[in-house]
mmCIF file of C-alpha atoms in Angstrom:
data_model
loop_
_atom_site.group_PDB
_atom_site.id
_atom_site.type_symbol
_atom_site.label_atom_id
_atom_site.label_comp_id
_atom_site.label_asym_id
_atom_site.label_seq_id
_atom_site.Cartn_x
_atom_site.Cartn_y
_atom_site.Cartn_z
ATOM 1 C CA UNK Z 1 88.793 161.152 0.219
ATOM 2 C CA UNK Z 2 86.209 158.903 2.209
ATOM 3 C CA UNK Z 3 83.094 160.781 2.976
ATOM 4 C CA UNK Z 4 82.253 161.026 6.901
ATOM 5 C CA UNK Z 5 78.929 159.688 7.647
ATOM 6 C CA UNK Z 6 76.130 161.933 9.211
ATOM 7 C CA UNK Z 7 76.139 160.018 11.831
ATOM 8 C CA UNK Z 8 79.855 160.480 12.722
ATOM 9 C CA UNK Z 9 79.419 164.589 11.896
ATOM 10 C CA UNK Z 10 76.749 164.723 14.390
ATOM 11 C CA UNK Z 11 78.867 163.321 16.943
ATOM 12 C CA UNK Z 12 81.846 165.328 16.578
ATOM 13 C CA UNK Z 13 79.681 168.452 16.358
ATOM 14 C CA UNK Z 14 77.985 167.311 20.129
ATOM 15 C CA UNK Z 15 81.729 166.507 21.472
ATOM 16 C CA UNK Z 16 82.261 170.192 20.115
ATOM 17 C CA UNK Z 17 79.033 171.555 22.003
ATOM 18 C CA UNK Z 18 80.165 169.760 25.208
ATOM 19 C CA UNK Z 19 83.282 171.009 25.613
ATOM 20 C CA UNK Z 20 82.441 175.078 24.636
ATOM 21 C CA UNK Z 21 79.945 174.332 27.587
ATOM 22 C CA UNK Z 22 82.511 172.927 29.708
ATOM 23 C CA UNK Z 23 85.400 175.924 29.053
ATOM 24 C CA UNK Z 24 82.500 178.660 28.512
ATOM 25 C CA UNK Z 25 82.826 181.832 31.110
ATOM 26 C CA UNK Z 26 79.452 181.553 31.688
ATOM 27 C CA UNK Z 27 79.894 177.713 32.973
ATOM 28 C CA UNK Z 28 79.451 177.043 37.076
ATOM 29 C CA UNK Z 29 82.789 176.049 37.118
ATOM 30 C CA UNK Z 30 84.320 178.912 35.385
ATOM 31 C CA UNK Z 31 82.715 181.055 37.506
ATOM 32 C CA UNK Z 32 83.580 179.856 40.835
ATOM 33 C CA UNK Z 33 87.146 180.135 40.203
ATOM 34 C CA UNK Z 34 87.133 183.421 38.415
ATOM 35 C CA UNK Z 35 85.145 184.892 41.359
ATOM 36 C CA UNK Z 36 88.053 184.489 44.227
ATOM 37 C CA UNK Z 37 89.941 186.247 41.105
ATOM 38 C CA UNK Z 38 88.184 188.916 40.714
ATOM 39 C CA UNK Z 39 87.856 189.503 44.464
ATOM 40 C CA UNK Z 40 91.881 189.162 44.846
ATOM 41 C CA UNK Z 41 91.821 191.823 41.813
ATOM 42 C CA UNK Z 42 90.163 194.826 44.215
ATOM 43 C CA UNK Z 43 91.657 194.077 47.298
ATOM 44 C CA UNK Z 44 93.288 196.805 48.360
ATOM 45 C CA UNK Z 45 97.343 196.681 49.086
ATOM 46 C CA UNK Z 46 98.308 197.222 52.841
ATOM 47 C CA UNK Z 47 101.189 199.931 52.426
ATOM 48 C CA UNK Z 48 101.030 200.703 55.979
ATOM 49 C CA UNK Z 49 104.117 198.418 56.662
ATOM 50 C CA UNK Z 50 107.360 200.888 57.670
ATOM 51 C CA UNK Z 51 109.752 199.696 54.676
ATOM 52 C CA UNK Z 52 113.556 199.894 55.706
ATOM 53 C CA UNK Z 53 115.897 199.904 52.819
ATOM 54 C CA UNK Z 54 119.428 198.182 52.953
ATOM 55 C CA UNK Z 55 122.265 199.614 50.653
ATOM 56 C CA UNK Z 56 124.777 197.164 48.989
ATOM 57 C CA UNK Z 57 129.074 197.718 49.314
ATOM 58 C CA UNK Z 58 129.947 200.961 49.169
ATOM 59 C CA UNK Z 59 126.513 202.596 48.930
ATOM 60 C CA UNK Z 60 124.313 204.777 50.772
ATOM 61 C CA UNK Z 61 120.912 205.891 51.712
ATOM 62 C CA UNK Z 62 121.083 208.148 48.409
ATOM 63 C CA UNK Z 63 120.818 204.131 46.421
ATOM 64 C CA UNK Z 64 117.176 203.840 47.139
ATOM 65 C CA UNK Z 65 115.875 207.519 45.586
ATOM 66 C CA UNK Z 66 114.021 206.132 43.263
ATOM 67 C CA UNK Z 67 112.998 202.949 44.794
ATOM 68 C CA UNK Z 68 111.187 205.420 47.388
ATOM 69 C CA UNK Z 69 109.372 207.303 44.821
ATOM 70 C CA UNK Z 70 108.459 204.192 43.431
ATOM 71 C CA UNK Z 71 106.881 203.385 46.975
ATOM 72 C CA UNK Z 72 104.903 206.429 47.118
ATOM 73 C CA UNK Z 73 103.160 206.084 43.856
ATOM 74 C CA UNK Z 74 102.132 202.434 44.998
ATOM 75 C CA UNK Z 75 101.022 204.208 48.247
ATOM 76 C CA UNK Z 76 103.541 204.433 50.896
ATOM 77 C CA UNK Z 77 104.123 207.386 53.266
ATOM 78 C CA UNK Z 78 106.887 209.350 52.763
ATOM 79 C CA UNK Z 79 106.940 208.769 56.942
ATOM 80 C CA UNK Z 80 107.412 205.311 56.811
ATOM 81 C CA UNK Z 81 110.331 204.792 54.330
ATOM 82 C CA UNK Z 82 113.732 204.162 55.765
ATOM 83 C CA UNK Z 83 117.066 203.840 54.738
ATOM 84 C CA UNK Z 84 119.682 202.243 57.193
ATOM 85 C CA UNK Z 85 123.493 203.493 56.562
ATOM 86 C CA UNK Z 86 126.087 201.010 57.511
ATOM 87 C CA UNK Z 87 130.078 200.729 57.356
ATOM 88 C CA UNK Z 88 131.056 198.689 54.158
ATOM 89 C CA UNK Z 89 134.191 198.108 55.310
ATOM 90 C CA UNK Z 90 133.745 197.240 58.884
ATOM 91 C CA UNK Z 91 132.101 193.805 59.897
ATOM 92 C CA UNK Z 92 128.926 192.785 59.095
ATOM 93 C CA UNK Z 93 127.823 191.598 62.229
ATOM 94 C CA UNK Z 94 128.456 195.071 63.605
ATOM 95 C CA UNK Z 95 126.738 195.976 60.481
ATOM 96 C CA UNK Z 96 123.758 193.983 61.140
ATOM 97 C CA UNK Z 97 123.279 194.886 65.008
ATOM 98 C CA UNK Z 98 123.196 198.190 63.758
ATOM 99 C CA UNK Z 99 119.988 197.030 61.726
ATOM 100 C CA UNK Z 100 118.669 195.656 64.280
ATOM 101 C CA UNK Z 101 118.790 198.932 66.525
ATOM 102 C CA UNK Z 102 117.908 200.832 63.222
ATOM 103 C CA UNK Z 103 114.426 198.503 62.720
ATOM 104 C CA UNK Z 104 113.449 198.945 66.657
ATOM 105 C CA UNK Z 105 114.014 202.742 65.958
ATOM 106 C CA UNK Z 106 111.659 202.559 63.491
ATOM 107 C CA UNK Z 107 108.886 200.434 65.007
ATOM 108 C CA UNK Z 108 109.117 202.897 68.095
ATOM 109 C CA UNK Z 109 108.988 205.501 65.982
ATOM 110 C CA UNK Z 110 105.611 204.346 63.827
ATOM 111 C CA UNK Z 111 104.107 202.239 66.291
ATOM 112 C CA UNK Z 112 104.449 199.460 63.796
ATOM 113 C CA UNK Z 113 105.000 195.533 65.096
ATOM 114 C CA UNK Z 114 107.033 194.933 62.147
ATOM 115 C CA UNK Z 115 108.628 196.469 59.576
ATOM 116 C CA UNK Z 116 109.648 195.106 55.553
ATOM 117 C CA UNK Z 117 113.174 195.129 54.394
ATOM 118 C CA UNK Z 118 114.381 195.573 51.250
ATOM 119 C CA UNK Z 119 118.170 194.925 50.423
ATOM 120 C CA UNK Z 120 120.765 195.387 47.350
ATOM 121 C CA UNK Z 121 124.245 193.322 46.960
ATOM 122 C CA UNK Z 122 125.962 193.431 50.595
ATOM 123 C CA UNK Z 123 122.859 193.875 52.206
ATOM 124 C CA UNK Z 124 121.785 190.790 51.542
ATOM 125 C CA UNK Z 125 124.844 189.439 54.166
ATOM 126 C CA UNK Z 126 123.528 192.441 56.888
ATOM 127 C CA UNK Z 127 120.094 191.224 56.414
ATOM 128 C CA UNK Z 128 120.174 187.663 56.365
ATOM 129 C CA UNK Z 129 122.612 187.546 59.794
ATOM 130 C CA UNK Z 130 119.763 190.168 61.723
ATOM 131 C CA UNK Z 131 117.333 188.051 60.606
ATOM 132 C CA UNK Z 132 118.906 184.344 61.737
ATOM 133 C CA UNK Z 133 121.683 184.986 63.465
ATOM 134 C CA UNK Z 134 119.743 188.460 65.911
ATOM 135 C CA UNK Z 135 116.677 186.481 65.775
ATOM 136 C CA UNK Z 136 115.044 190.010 63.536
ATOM 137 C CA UNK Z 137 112.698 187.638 61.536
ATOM 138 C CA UNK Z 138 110.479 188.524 64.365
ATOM 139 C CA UNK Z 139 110.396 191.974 63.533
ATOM 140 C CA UNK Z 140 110.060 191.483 60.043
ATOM 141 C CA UNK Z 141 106.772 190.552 57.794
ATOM 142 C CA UNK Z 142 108.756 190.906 54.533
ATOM 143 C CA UNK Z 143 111.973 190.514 52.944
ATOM 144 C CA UNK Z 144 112.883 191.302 49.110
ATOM 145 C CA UNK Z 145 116.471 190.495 48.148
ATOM 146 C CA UNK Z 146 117.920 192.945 44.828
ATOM 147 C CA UNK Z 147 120.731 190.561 44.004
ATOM 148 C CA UNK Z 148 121.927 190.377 47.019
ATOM 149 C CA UNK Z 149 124.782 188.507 47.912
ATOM 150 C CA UNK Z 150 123.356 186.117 50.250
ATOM 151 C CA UNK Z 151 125.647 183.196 49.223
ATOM 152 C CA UNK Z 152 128.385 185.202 48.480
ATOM 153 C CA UNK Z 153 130.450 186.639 45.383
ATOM 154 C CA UNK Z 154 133.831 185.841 43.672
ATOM 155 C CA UNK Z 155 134.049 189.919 42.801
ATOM 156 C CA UNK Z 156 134.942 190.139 46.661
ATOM 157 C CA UNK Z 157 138.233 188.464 45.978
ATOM 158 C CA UNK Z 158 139.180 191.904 44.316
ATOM 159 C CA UNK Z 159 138.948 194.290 48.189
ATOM 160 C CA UNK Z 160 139.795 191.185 50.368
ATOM 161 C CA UNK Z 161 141.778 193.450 52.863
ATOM 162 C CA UNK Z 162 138.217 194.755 54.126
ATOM 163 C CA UNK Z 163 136.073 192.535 56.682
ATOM 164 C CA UNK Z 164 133.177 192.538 54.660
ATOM 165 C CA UNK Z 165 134.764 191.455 51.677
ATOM 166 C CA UNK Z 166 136.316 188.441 53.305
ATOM 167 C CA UNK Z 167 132.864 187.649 54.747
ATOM 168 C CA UNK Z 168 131.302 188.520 51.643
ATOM 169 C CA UNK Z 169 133.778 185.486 49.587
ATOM 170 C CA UNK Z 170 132.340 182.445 48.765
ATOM 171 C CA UNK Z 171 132.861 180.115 51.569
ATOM 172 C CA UNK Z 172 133.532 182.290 54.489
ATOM 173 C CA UNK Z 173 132.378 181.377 57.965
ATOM 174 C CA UNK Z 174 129.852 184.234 57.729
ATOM 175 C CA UNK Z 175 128.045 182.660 54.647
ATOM 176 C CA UNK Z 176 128.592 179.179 56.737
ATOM 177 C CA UNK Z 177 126.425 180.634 59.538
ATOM 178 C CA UNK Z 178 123.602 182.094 57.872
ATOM 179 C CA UNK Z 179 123.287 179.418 55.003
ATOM 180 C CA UNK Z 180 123.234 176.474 57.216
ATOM 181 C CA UNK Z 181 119.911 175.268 58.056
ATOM 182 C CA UNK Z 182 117.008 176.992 57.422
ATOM 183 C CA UNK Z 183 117.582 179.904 54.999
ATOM 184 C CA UNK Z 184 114.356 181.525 55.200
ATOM 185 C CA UNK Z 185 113.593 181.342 59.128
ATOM 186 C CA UNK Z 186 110.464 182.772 60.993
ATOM 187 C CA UNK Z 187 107.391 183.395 59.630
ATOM 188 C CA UNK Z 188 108.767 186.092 57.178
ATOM 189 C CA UNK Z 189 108.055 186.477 53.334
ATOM 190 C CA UNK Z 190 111.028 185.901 51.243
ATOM 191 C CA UNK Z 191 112.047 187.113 48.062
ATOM 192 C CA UNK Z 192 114.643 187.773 45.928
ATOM 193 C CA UNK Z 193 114.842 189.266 42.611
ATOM 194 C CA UNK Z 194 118.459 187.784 40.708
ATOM 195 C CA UNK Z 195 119.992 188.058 36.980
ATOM 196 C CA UNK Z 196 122.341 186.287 34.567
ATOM 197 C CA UNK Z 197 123.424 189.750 33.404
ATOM 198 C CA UNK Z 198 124.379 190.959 37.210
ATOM 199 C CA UNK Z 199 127.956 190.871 36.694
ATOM 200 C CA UNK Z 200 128.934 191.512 40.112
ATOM 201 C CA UNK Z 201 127.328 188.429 42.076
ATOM 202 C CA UNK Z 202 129.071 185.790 40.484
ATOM 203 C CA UNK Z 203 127.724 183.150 40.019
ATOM 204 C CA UNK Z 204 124.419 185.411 39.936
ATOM 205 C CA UNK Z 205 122.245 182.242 41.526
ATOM 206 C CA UNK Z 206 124.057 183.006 44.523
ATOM 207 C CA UNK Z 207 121.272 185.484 45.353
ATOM 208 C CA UNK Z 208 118.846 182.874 45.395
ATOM 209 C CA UNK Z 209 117.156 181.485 49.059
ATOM 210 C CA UNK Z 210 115.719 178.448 49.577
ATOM 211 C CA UNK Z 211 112.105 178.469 50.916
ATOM 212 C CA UNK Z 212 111.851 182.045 49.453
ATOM 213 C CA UNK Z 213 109.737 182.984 45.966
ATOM 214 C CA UNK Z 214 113.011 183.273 43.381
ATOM 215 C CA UNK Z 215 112.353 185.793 41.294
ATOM 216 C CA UNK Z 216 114.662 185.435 37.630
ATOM 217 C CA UNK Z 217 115.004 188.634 35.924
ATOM 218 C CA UNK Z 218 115.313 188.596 32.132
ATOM 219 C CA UNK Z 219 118.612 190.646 31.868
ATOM 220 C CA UNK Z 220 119.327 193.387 34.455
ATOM 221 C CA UNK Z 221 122.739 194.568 35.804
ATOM 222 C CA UNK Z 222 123.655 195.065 39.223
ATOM 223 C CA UNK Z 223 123.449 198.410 39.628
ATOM 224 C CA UNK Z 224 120.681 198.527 37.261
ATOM 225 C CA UNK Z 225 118.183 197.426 39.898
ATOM 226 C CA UNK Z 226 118.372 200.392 42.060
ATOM 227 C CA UNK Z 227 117.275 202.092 39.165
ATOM 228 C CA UNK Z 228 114.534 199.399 37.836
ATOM 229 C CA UNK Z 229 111.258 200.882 38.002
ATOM 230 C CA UNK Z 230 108.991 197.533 36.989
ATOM 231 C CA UNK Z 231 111.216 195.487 39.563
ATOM 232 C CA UNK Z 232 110.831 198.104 42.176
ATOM 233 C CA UNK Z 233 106.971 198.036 41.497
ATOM 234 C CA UNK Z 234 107.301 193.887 41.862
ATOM 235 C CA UNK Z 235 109.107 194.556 45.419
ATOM 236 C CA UNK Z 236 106.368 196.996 46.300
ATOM 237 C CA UNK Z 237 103.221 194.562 45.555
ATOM 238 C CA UNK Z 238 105.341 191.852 47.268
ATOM 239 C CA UNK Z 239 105.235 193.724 50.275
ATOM 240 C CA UNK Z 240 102.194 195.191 49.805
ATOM 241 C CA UNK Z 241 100.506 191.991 49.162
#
């Protein structure tokens, strides 16, 4: 093997110097980006915001148990966690004008401007129409999504002699009216939380929104969400944040 000269050693050892300097912590540049970091780090989370949970088809205000406790050990009032009861097998236009009288309840009731929303499965559909259709984005600084069905679900073939079923289907004139356009109106945070192992939104992208921050979970099941204690802490920093 050809010995390197010491002239060629030398170099590579100063290329070597240079670049610890350059990627040291204790470089200028380092720190002026680790010290927004470190600043972001102790900000404290606003968990102030009324938070009004949104059940899925078939559930109830009994779902989001342990999504609330998960709330109050990331700071939230018992006093300003809600959960809104609808009819799953009415319409979900009634359904969402009912949220919408439900979330100016609640800001009357805590003084709050706006409140967050947080919805599972079907209340994804009641959600998405108070918030484009009712003009609710308004009312609302956040939005977190637990695969809902917000571009509908083949599984809704199987209870199609319901309303919210049919609206629920792929395709329906419901998903027409708050797909079209803008999915993510107002000045409102988006986000959803979705899964390949759902098994009940199918396909499972359909929980997905465009313009919103698409959160894919590893493997989770679609009941297994209400139930998901490191995804209920992500929906609680999102809001929080």
């Amino acid at each position: 093997m050809a010995r390197r000269s010491p002239h060629r050693l030398l170099g590579v050892l100063a290329a070597v110097t240079v670049a610890f300097a350059l990627f040291s912590p204790s470089s200028p540049a380092a720190a002026e980006t680790s010290a927004p970091a470190r600043a972001a780090a102790v900000r404290p989370l606003s968990t102030s915001t009324p938070v009004v949970f949104v059940h899925g088809y078939t559930g109830s205000a009994s779902n989001w148990t342990t999504a609330m406790s998960v709330f109050r050990l990331n700071g939230w009032s018992s006093a300003n966690l809600f959960a809104y009861e609808y009819d799953s097998y009415g319409d979900n236009v009634t359904n969402a004008q009912g949220l919408a009288a439900f979330v100016n309840n609640v800001k009357s009731r805590t003084g709050a401007g706006k409140v967050a929303i947080v919805n599972h499965s079907m209340g994804g559909l009641v959600s998405q129409y108070y918030l484009k259709v009712l003009g609710g984005n308004t009312s609302v600084s956040h939005l977190a999504s637990l695969a809902g069905a917000n571009h509908g679900t083949t599984a809704a073939g199987a209870c199609l002699i319901y309303t919210t079923c049919r609206q629920m289907y792929p395709g329906s004139s419901f998903i027409a009216q708050i797909s079209s356009g803008d999915e993510t109106p107002g000045e409102t945070e988006y986000a959803t939380w979705y899964s390949a192992c759902d098994g009940v939104i199918l396909p499972y992208t359909s929980t997905r929104l465009s313009g919103a921050t698409n959160n894919n979970v590893l493997c989770q099941t679609h009941i297994g969400y209400l139930a998901d204690t490191v995804v209920l802490g992500q929906v609680a920093r999102f809001i929080a944040s």
